[in-house]
mmCIF file of C-alpha atoms in Angstrom:
data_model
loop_
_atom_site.group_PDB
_atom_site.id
_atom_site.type_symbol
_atom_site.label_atom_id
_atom_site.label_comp_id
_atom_site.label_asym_id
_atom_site.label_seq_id
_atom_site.Cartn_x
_atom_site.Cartn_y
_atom_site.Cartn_z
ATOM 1 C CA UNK A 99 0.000 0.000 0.000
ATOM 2 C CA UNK A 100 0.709 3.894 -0.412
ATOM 3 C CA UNK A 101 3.342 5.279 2.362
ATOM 4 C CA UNK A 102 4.332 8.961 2.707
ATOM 5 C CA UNK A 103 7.354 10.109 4.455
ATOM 6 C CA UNK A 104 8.508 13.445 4.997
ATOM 7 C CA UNK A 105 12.124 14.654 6.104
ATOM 8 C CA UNK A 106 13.634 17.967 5.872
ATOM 9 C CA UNK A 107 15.550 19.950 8.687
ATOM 10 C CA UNK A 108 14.040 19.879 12.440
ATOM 11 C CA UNK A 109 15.285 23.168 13.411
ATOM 12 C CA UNK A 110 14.811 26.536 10.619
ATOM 13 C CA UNK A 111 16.158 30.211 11.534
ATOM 14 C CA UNK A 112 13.621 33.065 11.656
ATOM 15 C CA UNK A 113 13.424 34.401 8.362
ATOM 16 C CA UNK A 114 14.831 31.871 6.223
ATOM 17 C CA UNK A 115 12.543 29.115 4.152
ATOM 18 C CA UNK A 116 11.896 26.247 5.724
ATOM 19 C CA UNK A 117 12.013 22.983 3.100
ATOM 20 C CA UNK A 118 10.521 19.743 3.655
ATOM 21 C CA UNK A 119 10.322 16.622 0.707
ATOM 22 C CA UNK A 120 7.653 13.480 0.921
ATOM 23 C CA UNK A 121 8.431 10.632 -0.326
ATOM 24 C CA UNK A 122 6.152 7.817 -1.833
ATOM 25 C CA UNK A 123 6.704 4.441 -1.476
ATOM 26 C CA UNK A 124 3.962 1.415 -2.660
ATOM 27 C CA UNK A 125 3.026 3.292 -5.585
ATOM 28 C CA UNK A 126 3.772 5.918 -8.050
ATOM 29 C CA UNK A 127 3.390 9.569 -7.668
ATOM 30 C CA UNK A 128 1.923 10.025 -11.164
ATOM 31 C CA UNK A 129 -0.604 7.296 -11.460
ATOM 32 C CA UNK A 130 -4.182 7.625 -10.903
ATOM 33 C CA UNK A 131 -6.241 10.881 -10.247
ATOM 34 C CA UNK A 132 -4.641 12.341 -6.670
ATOM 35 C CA UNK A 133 -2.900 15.000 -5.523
ATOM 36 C CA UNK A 134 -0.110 15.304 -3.073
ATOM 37 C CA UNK A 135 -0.536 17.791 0.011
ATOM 38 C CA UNK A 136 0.911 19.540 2.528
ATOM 39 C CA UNK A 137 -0.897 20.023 5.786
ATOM 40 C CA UNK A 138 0.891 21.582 8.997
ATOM 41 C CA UNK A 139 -0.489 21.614 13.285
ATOM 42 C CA UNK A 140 1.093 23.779 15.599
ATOM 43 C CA UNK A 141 1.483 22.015 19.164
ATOM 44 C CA UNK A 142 -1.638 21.818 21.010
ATOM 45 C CA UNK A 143 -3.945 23.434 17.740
ATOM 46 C CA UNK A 144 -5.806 22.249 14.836
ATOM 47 C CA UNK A 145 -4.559 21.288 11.213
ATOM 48 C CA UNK A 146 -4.073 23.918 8.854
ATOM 49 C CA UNK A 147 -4.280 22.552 5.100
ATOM 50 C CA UNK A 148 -1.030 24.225 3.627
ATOM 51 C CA UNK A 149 -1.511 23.672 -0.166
ATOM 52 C CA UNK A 150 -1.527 20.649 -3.221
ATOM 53 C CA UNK A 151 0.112 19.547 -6.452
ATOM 54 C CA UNK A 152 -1.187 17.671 -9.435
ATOM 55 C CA UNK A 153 1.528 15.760 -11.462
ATOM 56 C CA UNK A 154 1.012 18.063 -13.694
ATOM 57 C CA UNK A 155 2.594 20.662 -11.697
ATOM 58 C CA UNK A 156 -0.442 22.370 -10.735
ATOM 59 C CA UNK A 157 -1.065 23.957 -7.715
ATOM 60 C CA UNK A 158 -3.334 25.294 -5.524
ATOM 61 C CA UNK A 159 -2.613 26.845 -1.891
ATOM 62 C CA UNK A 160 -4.069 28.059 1.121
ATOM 63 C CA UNK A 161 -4.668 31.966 1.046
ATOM 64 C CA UNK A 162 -3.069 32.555 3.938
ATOM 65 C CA UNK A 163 0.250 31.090 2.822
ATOM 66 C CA UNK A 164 -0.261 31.902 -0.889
ATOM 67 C CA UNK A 165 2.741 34.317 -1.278
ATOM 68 C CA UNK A 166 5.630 32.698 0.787
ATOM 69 C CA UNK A 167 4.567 28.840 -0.267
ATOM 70 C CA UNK A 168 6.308 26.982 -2.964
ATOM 71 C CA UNK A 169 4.960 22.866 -3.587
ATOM 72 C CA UNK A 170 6.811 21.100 -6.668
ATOM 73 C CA UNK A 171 6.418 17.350 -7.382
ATOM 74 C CA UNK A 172 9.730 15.238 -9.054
ATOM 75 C CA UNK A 173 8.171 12.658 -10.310
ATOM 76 C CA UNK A 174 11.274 10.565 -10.902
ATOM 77 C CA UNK A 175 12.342 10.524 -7.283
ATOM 78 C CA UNK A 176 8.317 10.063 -6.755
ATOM 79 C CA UNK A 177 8.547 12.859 -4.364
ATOM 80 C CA UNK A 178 7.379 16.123 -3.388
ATOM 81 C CA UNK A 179 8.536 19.153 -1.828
ATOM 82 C CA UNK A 180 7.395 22.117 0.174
ATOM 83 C CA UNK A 181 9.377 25.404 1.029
ATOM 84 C CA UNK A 182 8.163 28.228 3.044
ATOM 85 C CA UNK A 183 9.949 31.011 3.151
ATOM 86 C CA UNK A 184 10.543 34.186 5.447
ATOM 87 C CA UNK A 185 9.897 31.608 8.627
ATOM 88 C CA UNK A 186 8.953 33.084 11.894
ATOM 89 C CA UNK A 187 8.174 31.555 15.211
ATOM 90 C CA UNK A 188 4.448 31.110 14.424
ATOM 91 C CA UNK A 189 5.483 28.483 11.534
ATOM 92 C CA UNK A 190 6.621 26.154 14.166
ATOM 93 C CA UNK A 191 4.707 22.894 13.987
ATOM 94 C CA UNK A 192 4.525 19.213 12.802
ATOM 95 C CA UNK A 193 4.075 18.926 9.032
ATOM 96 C CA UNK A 194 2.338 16.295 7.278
ATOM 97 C CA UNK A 195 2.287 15.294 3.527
ATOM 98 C CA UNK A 196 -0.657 13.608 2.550
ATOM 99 C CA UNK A 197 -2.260 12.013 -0.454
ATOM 100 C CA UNK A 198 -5.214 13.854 -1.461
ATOM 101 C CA UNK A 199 -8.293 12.820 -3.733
ATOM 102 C CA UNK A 200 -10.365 15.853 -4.827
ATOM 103 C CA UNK A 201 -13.740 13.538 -5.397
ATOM 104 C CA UNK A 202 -14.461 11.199 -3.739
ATOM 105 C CA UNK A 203 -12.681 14.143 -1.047
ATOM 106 C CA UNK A 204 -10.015 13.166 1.076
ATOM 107 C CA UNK A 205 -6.384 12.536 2.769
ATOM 108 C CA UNK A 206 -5.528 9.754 2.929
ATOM 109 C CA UNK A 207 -2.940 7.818 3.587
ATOM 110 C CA UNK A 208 -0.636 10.689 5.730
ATOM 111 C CA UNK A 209 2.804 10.331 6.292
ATOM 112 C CA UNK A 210 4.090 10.162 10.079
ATOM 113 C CA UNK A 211 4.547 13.977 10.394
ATOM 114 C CA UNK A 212 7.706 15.584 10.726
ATOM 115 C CA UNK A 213 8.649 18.835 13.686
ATOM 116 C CA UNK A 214 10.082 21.999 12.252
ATOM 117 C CA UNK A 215 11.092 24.317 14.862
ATOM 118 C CA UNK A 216 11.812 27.557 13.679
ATOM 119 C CA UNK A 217 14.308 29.759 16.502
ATOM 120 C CA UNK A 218 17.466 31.509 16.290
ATOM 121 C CA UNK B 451 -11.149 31.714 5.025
ATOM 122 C CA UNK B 452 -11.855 30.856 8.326
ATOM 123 C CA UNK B 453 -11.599 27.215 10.276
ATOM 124 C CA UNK B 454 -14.664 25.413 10.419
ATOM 125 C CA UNK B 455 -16.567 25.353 13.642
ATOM 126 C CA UNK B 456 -16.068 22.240 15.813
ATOM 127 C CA UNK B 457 -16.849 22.250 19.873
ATOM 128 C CA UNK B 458 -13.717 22.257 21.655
ATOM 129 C CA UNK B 459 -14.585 19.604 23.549
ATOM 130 C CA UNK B 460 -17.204 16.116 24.067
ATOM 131 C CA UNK B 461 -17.772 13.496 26.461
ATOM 132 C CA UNK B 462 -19.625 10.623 27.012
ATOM 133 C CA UNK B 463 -19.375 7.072 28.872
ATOM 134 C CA UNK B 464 -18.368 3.667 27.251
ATOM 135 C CA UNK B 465 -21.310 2.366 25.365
ATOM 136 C CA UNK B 466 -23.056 5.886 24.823
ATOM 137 C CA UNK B 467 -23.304 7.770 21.526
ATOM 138 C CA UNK B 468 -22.295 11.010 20.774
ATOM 139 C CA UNK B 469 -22.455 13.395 18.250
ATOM 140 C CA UNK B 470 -19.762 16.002 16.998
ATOM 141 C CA UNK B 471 -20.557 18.971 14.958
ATOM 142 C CA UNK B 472 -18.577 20.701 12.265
ATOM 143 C CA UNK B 473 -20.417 24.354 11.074
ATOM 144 C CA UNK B 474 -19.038 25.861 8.327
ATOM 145 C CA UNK B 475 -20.640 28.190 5.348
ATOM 146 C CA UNK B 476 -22.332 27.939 1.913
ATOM 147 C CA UNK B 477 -19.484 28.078 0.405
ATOM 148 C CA UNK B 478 -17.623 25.004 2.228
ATOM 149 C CA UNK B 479 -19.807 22.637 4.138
ATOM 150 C CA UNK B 480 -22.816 23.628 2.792
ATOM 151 C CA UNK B 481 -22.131 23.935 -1.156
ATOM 152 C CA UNK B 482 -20.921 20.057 -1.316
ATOM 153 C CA UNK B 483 -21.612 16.747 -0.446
ATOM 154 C CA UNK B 484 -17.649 17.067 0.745
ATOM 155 C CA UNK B 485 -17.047 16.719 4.116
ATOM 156 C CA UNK B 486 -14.522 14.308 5.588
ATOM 157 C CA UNK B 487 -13.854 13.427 8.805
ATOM 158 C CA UNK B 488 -10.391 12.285 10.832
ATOM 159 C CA UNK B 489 -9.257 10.754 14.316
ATOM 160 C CA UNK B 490 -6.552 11.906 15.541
ATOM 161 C CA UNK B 491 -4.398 10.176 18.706
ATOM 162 C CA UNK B 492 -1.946 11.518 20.403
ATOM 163 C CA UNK B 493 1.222 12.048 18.737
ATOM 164 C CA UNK B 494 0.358 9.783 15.935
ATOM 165 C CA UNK B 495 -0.961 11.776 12.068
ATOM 166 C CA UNK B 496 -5.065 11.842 11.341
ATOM 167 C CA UNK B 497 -6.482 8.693 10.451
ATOM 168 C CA UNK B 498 -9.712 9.174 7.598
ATOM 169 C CA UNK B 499 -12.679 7.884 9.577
ATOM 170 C CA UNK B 500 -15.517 9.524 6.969
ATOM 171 C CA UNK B 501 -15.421 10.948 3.218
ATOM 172 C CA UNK B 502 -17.953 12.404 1.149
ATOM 173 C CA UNK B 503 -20.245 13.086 4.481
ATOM 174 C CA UNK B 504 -21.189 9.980 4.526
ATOM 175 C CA UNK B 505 -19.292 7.276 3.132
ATOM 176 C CA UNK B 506 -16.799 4.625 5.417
ATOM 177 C CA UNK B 507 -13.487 3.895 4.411
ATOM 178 C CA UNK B 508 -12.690 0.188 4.388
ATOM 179 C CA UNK B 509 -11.620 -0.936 7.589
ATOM 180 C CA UNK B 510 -13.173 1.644 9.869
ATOM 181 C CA UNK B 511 -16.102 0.447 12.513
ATOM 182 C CA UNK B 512 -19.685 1.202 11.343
ATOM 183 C CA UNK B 513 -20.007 2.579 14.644
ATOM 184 C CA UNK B 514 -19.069 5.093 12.750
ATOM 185 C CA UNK B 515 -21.537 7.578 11.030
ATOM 186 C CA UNK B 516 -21.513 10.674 9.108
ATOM 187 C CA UNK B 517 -24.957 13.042 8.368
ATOM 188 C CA UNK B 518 -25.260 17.054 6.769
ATOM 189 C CA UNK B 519 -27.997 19.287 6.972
ATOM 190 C CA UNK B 520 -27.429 22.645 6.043
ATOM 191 C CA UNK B 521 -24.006 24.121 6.603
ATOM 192 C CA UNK B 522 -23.786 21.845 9.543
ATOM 193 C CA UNK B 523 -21.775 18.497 9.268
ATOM 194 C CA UNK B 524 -21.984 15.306 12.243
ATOM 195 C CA UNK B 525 -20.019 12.668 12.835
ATOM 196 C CA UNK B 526 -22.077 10.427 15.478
ATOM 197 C CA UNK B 527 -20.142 7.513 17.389
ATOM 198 C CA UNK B 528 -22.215 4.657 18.629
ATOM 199 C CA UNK B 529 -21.586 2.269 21.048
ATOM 200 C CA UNK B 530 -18.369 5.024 22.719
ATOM 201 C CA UNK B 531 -15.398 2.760 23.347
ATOM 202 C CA UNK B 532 -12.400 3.708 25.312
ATOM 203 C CA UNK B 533 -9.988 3.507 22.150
ATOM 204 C CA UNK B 534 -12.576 6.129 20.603
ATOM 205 C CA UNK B 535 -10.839 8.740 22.639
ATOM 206 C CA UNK B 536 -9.187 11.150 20.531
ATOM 207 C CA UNK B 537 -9.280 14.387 18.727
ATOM 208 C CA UNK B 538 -11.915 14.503 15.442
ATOM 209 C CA UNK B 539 -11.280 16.843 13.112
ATOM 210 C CA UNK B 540 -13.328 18.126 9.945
ATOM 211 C CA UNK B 541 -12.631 19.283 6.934
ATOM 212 C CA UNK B 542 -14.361 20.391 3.749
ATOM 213 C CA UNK B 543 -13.848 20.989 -0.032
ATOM 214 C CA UNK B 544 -14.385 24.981 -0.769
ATOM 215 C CA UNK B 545 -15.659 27.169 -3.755
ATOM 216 C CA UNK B 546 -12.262 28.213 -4.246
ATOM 217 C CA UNK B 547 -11.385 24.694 -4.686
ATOM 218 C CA UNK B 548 -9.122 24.783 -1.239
ATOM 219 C CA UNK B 549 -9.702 23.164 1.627
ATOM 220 C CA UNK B 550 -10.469 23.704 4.817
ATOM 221 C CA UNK B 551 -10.501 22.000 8.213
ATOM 222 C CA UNK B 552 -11.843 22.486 11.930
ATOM 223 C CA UNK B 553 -10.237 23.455 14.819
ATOM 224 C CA UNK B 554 -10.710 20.002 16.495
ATOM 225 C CA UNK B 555 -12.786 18.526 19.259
ATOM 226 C CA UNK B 556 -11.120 16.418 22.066
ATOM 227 C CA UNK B 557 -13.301 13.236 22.596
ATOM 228 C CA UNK B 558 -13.269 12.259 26.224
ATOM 229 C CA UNK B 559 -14.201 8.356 26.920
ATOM 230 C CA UNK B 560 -15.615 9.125 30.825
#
């Protein structure tokens, strides 16, 4: 079956972009109809959908993030990538990379979740 | 775009039901048949228990149930077993073809 995991740097600086890959294993990025997420929970909150590729290279992401979110697929490695840039403390949190299916509509499977602390 | 609207928190004794709520707007919750739900244990990533409002993954416990009326979304839990403890968390499909999820509500098992 599908797995996702994600790795990337623990600890970012304040103002620097944070950059985080997901790998899939158990099947290939560029078969069937999904696309391939990013979803992020600060300690103690809720989950904050982040943004989502297509194979294609489409994307679409969350408002909120829009202008400091980059998500890019590499469909040879069958992986793909998220970088955030101009970090503060607020972006501190476990990130998750998910599979995503627009209809029916959901995540699913999620990869383990990864911490990014971002301090000085 | 604002979270979805979950209680922060529920409770209810072992062999009880209970019903979470997830309130969102016409343009999430209510404007599609595309609300998911996901369990969530401690330290470990969300785990899809409903799709589509009310469809079951394979695998999960039809004790397990998913309704929408309105811009309101419910995930009811029958038959409350300890290992039903957990966070829940929404989410929905949104005309701006994001998505968007609820701020969570911690299941207590009494």
């Amino acid at each position: 079956q599908v797995q996702l995991q994600e790795s990337g740097p623990g600890l970012v600086k304040p103002s620097q972009t944070l950059s985080l890959t997901c790998t899939v294993s158990g099947g290939s990025i560029s078969s069937g109809t999904y696309y391939w997420s990013w979803i992020r929970q600060p300690a103690g909150k809720g989950l904050e959908w982040i943004g989502r590729i297509y194979i294609s290279g489409r994307t679409i992401y969350n408002p909120s993030l829009k202008s400091r979110v980059t998500i890019s697929v590499d469909t040879s490695k069958n992986q793909f990538s998220l970088k955030l840039s101009s970090v503060t403390a607020a972006d501190t949190a476990v990130y998750y990379c998910a599979r995503y299916s627009s209809s029916p509509n959901w995540f699913g499977p999620w990869g383990q979740g990864t911490l990014v602390t971002v301090s000085s | 775009q604002s979270a979805l609207t979950q209680p922060a928190s529920v409770s209810g004794s072992p062999g009880q039901s209970i019903t979470l709520s997830c309130s969102g707007t016409s343009s999430d919750v209510g404007g599609y048949n595309y609300v998911s739900w996901y369990q969530q244990h401690p330290g470990k990533a969300p785990k899809l228990m409903i799709y589509d409002v009310s469809n079951r993954p394979s695998g999960v416990s039809n004790r397990f149930s998913g309704s929408k009326s309105g811009n309101t979304a419910s995930l009811t839990i029958s038959g409350l077993q300890a290992e039903d403890e957990a966070d829940y968390y929404c989410s929905s499909f949104t005309t701006s073809s994001t998505q968007l999820f609820g701020g969570g509500t911690k299941l207590t098992v009494l």
